[in-house]
Tab-separated table of C-alpha atoms in Angstrom:
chain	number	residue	atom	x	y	z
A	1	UNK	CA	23.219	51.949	63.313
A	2	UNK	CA	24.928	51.044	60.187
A	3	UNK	CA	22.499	50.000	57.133
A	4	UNK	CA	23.292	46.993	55.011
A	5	UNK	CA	22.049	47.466	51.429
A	6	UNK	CA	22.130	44.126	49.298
A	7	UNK	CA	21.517	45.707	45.994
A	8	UNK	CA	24.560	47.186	46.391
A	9	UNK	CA	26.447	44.062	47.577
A	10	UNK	CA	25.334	42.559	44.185
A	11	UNK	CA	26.463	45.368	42.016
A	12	UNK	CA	29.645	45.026	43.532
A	13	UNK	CA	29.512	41.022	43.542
A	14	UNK	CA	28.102	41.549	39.478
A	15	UNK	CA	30.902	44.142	38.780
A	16	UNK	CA	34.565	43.121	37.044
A	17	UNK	CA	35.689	46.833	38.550
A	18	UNK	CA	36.101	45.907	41.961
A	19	UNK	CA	38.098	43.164	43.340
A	20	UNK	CA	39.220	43.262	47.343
A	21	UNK	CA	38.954	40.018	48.436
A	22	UNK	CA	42.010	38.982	48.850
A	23	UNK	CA	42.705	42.442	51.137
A	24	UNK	CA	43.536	40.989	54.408
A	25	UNK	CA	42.776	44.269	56.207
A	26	UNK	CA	46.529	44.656	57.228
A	27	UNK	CA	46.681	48.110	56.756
A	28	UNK	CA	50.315	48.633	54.694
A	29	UNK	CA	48.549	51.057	52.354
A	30	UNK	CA	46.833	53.295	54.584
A	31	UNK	CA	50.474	53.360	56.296
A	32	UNK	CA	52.098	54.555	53.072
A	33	UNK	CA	49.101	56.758	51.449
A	34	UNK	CA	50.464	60.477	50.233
A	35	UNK	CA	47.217	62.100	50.685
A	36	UNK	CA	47.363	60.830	55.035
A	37	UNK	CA	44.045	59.848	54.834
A	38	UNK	CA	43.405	57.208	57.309
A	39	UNK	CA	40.017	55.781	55.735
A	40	UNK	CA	41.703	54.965	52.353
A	41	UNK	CA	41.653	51.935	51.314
A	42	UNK	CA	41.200	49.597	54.235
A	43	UNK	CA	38.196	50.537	55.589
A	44	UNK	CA	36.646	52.069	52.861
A	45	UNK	CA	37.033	47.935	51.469
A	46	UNK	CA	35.518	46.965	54.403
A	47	UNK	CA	32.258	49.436	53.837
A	48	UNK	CA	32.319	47.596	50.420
A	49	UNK	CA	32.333	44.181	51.642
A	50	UNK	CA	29.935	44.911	54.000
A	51	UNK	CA	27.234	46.601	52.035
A	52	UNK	CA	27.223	49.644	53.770
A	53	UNK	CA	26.514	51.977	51.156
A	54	UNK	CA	25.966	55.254	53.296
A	55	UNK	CA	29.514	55.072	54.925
A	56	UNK	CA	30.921	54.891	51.583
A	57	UNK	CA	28.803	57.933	49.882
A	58	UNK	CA	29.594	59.527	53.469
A	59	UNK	CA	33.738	59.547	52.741
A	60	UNK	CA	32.582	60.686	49.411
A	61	UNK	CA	35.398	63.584	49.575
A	62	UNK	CA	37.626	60.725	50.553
A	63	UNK	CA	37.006	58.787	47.847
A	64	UNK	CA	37.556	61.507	45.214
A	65	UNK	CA	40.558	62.728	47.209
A	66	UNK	CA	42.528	59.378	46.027
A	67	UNK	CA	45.777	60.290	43.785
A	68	UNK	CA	45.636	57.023	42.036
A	69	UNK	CA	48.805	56.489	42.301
A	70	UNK	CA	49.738	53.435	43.242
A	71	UNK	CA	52.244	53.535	45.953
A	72	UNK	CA	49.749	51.516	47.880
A	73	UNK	CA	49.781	48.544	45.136
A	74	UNK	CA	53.434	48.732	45.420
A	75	UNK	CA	53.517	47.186	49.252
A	76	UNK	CA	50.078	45.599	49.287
A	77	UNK	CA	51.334	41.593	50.185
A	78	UNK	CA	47.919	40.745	48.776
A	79	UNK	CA	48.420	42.529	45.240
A	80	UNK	CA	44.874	44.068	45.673
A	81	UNK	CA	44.008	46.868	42.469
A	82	UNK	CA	43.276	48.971	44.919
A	83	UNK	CA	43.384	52.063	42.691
A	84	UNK	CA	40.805	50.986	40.589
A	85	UNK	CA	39.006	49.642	43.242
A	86	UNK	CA	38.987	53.397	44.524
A	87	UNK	CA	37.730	53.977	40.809
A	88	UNK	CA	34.809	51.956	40.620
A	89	UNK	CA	33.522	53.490	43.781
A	90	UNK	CA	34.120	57.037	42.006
A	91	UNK	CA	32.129	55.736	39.040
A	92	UNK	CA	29.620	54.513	41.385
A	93	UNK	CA	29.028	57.544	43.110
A	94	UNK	CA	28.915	59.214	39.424
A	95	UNK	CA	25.904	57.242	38.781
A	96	UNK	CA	23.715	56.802	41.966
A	97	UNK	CA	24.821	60.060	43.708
A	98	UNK	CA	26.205	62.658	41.223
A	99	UNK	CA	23.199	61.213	38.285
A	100	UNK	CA	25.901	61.418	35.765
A	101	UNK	CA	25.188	57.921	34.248
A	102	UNK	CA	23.916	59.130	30.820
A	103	UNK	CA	24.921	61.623	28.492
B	1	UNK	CA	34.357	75.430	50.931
B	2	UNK	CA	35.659	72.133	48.614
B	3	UNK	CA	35.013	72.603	44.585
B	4	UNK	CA	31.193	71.185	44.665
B	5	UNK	CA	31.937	67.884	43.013
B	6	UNK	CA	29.200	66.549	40.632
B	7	UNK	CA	28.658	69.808	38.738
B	8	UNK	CA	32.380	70.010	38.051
B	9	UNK	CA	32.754	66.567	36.994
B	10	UNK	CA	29.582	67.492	34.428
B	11	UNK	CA	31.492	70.209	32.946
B	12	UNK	CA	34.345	68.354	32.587
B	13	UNK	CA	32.477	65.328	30.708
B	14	UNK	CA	30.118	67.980	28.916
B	15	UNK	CA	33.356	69.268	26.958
B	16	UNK	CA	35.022	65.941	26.642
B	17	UNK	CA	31.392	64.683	24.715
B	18	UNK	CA	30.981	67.979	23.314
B	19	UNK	CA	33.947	69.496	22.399
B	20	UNK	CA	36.638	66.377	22.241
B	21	UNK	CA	38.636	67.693	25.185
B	22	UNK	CA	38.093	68.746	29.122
B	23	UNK	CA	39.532	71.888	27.951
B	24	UNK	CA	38.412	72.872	24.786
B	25	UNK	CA	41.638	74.429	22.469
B	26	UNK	CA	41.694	75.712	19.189
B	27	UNK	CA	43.800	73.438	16.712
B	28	UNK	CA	45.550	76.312	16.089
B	29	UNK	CA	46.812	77.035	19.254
B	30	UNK	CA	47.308	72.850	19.703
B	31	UNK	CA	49.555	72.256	16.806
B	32	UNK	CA	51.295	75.473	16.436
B	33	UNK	CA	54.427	74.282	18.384
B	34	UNK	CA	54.861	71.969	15.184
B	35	UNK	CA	55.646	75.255	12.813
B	36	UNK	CA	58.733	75.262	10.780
B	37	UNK	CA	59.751	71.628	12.101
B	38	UNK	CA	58.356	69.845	8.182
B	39	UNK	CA	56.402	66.913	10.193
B	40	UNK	CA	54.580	64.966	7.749
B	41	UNK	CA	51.188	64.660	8.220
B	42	UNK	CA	49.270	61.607	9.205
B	43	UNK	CA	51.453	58.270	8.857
B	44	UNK	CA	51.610	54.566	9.636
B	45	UNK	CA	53.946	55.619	12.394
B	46	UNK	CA	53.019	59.469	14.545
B	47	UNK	CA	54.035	61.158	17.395
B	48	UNK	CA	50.807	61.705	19.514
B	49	UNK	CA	50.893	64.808	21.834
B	50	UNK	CA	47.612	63.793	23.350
B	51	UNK	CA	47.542	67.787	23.848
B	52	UNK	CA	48.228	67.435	27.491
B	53	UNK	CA	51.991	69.974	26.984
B	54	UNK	CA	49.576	72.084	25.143
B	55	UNK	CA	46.969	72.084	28.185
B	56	UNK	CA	48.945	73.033	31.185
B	57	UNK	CA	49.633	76.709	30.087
B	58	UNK	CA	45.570	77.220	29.470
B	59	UNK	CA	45.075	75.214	32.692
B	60	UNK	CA	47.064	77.433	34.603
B	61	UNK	CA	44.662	80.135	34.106
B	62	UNK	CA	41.748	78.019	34.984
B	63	UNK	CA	43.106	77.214	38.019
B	64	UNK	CA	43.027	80.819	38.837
B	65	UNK	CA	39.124	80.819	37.943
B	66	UNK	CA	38.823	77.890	39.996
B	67	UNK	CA	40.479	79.156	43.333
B	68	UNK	CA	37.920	82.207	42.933
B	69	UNK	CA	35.445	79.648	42.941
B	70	UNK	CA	36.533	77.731	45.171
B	71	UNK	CA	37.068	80.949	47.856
B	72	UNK	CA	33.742	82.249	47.184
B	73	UNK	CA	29.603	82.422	46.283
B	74	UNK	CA	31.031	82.131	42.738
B	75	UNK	CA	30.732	77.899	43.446
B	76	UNK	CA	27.434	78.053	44.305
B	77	UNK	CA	26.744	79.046	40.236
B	78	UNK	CA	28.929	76.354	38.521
B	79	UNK	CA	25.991	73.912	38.681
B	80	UNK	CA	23.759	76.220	36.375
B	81	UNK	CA	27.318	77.100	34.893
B	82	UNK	CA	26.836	73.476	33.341
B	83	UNK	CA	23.740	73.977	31.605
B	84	UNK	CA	25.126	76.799	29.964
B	85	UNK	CA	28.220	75.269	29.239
B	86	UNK	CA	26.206	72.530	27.215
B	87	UNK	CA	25.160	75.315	24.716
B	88	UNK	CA	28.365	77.978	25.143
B	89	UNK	CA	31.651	76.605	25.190
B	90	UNK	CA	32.356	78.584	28.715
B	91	UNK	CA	36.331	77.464	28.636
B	92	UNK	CA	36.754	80.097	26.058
B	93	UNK	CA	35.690	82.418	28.529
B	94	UNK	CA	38.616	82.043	30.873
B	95	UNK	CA	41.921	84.461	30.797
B	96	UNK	CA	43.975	83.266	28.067
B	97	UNK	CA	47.188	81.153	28.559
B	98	UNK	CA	50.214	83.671	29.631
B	99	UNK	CA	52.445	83.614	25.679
B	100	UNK	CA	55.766	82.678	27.180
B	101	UNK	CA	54.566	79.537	29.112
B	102	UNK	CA	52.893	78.432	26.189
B	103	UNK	CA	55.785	79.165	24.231
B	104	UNK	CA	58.201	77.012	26.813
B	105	UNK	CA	55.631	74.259	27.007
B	106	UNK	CA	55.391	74.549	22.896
B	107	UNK	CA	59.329	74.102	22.966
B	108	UNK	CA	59.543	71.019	25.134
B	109	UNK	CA	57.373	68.945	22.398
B	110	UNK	CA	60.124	70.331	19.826
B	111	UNK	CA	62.556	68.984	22.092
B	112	UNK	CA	61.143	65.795	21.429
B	113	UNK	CA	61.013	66.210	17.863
B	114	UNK	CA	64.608	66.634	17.726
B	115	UNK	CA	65.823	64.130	19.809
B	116	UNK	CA	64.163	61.389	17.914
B	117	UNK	CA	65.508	62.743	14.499
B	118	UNK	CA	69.025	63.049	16.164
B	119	UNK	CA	68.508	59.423	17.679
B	120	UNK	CA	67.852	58.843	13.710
B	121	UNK	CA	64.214	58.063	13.987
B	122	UNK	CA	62.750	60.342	11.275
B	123	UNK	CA	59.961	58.365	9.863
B	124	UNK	CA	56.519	59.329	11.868
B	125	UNK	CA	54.206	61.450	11.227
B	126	UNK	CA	51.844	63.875	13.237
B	127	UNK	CA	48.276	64.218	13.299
B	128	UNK	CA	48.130	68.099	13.843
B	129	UNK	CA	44.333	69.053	13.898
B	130	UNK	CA	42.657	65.659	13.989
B	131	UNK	CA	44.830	64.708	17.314
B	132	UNK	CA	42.727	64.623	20.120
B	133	UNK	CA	43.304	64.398	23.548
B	134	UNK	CA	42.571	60.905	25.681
B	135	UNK	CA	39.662	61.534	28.034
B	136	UNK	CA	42.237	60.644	30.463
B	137	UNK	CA	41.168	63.248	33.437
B	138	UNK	CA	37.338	62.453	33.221
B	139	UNK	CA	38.146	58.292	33.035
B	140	UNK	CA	40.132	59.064	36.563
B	141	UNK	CA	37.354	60.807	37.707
B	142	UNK	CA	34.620	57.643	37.492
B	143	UNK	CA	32.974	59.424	34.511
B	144	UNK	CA	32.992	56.049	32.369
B	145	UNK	CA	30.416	56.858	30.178
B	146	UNK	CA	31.506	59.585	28.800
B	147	UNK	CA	35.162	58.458	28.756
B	148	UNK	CA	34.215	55.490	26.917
B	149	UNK	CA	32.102	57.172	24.202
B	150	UNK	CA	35.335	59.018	23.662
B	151	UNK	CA	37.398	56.657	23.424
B	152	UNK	CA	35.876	55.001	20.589
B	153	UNK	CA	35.837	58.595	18.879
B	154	UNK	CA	39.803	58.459	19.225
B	155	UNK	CA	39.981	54.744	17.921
B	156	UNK	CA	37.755	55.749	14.987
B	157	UNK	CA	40.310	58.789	13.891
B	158	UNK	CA	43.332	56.544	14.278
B	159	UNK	CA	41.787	53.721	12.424
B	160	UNK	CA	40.518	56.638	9.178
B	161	UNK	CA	44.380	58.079	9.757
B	162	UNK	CA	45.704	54.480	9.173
B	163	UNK	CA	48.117	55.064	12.242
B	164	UNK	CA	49.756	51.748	13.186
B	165	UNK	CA	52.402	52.615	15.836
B	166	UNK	CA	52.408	56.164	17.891
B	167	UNK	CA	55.288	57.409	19.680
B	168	UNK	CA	53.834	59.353	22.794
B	169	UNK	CA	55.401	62.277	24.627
B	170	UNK	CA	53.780	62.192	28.353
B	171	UNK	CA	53.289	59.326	30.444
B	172	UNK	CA	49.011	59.828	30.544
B	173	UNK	CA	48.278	59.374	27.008
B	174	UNK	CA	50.521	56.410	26.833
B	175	UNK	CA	48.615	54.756	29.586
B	176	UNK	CA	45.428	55.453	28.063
B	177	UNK	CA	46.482	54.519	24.579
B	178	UNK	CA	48.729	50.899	25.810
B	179	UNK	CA	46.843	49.654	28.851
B	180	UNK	CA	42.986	51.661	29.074
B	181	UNK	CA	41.860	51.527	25.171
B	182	UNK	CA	42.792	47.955	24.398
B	183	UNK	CA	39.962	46.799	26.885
B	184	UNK	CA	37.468	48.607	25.859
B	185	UNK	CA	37.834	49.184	22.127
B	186	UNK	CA	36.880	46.144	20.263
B	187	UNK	CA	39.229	45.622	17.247
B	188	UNK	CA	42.017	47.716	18.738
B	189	UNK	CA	45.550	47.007	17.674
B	190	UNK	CA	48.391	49.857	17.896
B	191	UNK	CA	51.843	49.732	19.275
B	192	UNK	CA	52.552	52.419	21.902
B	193	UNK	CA	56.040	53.387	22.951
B	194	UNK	CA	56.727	56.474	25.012
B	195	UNK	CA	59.778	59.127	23.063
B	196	UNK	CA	61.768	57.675	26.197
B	197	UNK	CA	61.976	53.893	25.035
B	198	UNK	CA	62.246	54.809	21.478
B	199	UNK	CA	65.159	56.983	22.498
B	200	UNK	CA	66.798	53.806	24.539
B	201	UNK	CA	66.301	51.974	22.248
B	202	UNK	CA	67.906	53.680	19.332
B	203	UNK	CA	71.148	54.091	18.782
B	204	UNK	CA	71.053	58.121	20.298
B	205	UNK	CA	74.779	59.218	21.038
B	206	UNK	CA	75.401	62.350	23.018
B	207	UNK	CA	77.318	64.899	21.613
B	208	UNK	CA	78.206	66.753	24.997
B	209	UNK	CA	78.737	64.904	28.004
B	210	UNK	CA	76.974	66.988	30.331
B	211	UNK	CA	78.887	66.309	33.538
B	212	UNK	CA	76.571	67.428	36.054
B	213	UNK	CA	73.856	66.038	38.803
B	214	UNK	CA	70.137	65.848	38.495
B	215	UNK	CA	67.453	64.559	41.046
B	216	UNK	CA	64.857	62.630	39.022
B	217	UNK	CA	61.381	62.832	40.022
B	218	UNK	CA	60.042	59.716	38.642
B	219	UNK	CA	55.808	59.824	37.344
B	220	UNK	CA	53.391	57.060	39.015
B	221	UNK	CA	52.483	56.369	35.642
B	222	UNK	CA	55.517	55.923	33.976
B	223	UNK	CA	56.569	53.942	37.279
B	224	UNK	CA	54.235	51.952	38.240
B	225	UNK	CA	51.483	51.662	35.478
B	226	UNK	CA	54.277	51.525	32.232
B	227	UNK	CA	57.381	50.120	34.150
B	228	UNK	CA	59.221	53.471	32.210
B	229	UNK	CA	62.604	53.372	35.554
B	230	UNK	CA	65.478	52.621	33.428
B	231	UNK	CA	65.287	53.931	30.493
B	232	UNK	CA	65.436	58.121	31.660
B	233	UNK	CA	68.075	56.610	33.984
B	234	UNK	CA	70.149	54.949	31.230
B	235	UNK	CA	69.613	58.124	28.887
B	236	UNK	CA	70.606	60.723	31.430
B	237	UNK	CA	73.890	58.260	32.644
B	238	UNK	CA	75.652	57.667	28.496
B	239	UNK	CA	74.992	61.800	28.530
B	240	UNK	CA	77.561	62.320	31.884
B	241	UNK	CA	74.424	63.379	34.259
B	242	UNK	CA	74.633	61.762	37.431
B	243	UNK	CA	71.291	60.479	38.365
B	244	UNK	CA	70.378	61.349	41.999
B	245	UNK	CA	67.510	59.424	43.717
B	246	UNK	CA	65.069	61.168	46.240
B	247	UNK	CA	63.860	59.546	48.970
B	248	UNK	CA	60.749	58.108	47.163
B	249	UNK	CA	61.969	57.090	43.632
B	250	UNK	CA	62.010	54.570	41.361
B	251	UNK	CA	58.969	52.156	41.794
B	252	UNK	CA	58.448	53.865	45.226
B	253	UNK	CA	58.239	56.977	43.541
B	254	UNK	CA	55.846	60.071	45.880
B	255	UNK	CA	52.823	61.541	43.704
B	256	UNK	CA	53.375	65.248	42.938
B	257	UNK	CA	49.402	66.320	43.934
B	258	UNK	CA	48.625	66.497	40.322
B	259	UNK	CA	45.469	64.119	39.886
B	260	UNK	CA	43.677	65.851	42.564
B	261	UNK	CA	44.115	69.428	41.429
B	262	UNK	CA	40.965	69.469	39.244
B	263	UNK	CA	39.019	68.986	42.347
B	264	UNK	CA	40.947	69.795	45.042
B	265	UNK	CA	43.562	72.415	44.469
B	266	UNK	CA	44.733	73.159	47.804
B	267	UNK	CA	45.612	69.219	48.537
B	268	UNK	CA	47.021	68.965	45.421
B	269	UNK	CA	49.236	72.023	46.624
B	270	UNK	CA	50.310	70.617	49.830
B	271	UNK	CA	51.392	67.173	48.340
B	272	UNK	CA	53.540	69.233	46.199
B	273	UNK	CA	55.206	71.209	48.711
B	274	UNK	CA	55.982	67.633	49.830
B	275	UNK	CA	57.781	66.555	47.378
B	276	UNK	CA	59.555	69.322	46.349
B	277	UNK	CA	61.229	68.874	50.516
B	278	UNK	CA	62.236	65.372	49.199
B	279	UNK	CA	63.153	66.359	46.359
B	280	UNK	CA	65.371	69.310	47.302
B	281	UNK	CA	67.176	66.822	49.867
B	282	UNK	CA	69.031	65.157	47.408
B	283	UNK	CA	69.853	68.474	45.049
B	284	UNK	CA	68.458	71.367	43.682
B	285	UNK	CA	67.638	70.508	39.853
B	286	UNK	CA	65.392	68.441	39.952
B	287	UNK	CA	63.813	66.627	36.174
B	288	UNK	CA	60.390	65.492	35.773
B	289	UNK	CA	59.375	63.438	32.820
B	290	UNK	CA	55.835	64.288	32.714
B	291	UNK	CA	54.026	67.665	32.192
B	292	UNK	CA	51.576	67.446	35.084
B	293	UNK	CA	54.474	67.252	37.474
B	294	UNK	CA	56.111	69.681	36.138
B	295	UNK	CA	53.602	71.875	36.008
B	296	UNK	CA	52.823	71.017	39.607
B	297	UNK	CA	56.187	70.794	41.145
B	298	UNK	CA	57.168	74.013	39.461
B	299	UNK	CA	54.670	76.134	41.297
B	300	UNK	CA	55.642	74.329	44.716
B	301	UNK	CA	59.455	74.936	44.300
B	302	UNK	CA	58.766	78.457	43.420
B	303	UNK	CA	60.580	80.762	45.983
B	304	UNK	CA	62.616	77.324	47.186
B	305	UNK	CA	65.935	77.735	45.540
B	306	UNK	CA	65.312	74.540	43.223
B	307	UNK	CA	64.867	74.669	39.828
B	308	UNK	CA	62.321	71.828	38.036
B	309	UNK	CA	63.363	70.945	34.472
B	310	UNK	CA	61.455	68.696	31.548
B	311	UNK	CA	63.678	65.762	30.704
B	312	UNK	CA	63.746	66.427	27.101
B	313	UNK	CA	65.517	69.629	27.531
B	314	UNK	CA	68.527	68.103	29.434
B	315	UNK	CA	68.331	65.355	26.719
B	316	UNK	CA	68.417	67.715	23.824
B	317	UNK	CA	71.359	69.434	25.780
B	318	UNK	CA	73.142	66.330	25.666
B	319	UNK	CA	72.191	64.833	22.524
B	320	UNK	CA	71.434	67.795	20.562
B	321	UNK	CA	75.113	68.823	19.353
């Protein structure tokens, strides 16, 4: 059973990093994606949206597998930043997984 | 077994705070490709290396430490490898740089050198020790703390140097220094151009036409995140090269598996390979504009039959005379 957590619905609501609303879940970039990986971006956005915080530290390999590239952006109809979308879950992860928030 | 993550990503961010760099150089062995060419130091206008052509011959023996560690119990130490990386600089403990490919990466930022004074742009500057590298690598990897404690160190330097305009050489510090910095530096104000739009827009004239093919292997970056498609184009074209488009080029251009090699080597391998079949579809000598592709296609084409060159040593071919 998945497990909604708010706080992390309001970090990403708070946060100027992350911006997939407009992503109409059509699926163009996963299409087009070098690395093959079917979870990026589509449904990792749709973890996001949905506050499910352990699916998206789950695909944590996923995540950090992106190439940041772009060829996504370039067909995305909905001109979603996906790759630094994809970077403000890495920096995320940095803090509440990896503790690398302070130096 | 994958490279375990967070204690990598703490080494690399350790040295960045630390040391200025993810892989700590001496300036020595960072500004010696600048011997002999009379650069004057500092400048309103430089030409900023960002160190990454100095980088890839010193990463290329990392990445042999790192498929070790990768293959075997040798991971399972990196995370108390950190700690004592905090106190020991541990990067100085890896095999040295093979002296020719430092040599050839060392010749492709003279290269650039000498196309811009051919194109007749002589007045810039270099930095040569206080240059530092961008914290590009770590700010990819999520690490924004660290990146952008950095990147206020860099802005500082420029600002003391008095640098007003930089000409960059690779399509990652140019990012960093056009479209990262200026959001998160208050008070930053520098004009960025790349070597490749200073040389279109000068008034560069080849002195050979070269009258041969090449297959260009555009960067993401210079792509996509700097809009950099025309200019190599139009540069390669006045010089007689016919400019031969792979399957993915252009704005659609295909990644060549460099961003993920820190972490994961072997994917960054096989997106290589990948490319370097596209690639070799439409010709065998292929250009890259960028010195993470190269440095990544290289090692795929390797045994292939195709042969990956820098841009700037067509261009110098060309427009050397």
């Amino acid at each position: 059973m998945a497990r909604v957590n708010t706080d992390f619905i309001d970090e990403v609501r708070r946060s100027d990093g992350f911006d997939a609303t407009a992503c109409m879940h059509c699926g163009q970039c996963t299409a087009i994606c070098p690395m093959g990986l079917d979870l990026l971006p589509r449904r990792l956005f749709f973890y996001v949206g949905a506050g499910l915080e352990d699916k998206v530290i789950e695909n944590l390999e996923t995540i950090f597998s992106c190439l940041l590239c772009r060829l996504c952006e370039e067909n995305c109809p909905r001109d979603v930043h996906i790759a630094e979308d994809v970077r403000f879950l890495r920096n995320y992860i940095n803090r509440k997984v990896h503790k690398l928030a302070r130096i | 077994m994958p490279l375990p993550i967070a204690p990598l990503l703490g080494f690399l961010s350790d040295n960045l705070t630390k040391r200025r760099s993810v892989m700590p150089m001496s300036s020595r062995k960072t500004t010696r490709w600048a011997a002999g060419l009379d650069i004057p130091a500092g400048g309103e206008t430089v030409l900023y290396t960002g160190l990454m052509y100095q980088i890839i011959p010193a990463l290329t023996s990392s990445e042999k430490t790192m498929s070790l560690v990768q293959d075997s119990w040798v991971g399972q130490l990196l995370s108390f490898g950190r700690t004592v990386n905090r106190f020991v600089n541990l990067t100085s403990f890896m095999p040295p740089a093979d002296r020719q490919e430092q040599k050839r990466y060392d010749q492709y930022l003279r290269n650039i050198v000498q196309l811009l004074r051919k194109a007749g742009v002589t007045e810039f500057g270099y930095l040569y020790g206080s240059e530092l590298y961008t914290g590009a690598l770590v700010r990819d990897l999520g690490v924004d703390d660290a990146f952008e404690q950095h990147a206020r160190k860099v802005h500082k330097m420029l600002d003391r140097q008095g640098v007003r305009r930089v000409i960059t050489v690779d399509p990652h510090t140019t990012d960093m220094l056009r479209n990262v910095y200026p959001k998160l530096v208050p008070g930053y104000n520098l004009e960025v151009k790349s070597y490749l739009e200073v040389l279109r827009e000068s008034e560069a004239r080849p002195k050979n036409r070269l009258e041969s093919e090449a297959v260009i292997h555009d960067s993401c970056l210079y792509a996509r995140y700097l809009d950099t498609v025309e200019q190599p184009r139009r540069l390669l074209e006045k010089a007689g090269v016919t400019a031969r488009d792979p399957e993915f080029s252009g704005k659609m251009t295909f990644c060549c598996g460099g961003p993920v090699e820190s972490l994961f080597p072997d994917k960054a391998g096989e997106i290589a390979g990948r490319r370097i079949k596209q690639l070799a579809e439409a010709g065998n000598d292929v250009v890259t504009m960028c010195p993470i592709c190269l440095h990544n296609l290289e090692k795929a084409a390797s045994g292939n039959g195709v042969s990956v060159r820098d841009i700037s040593e067509l261009l110098l071919q060309a427009y050397g005379g």
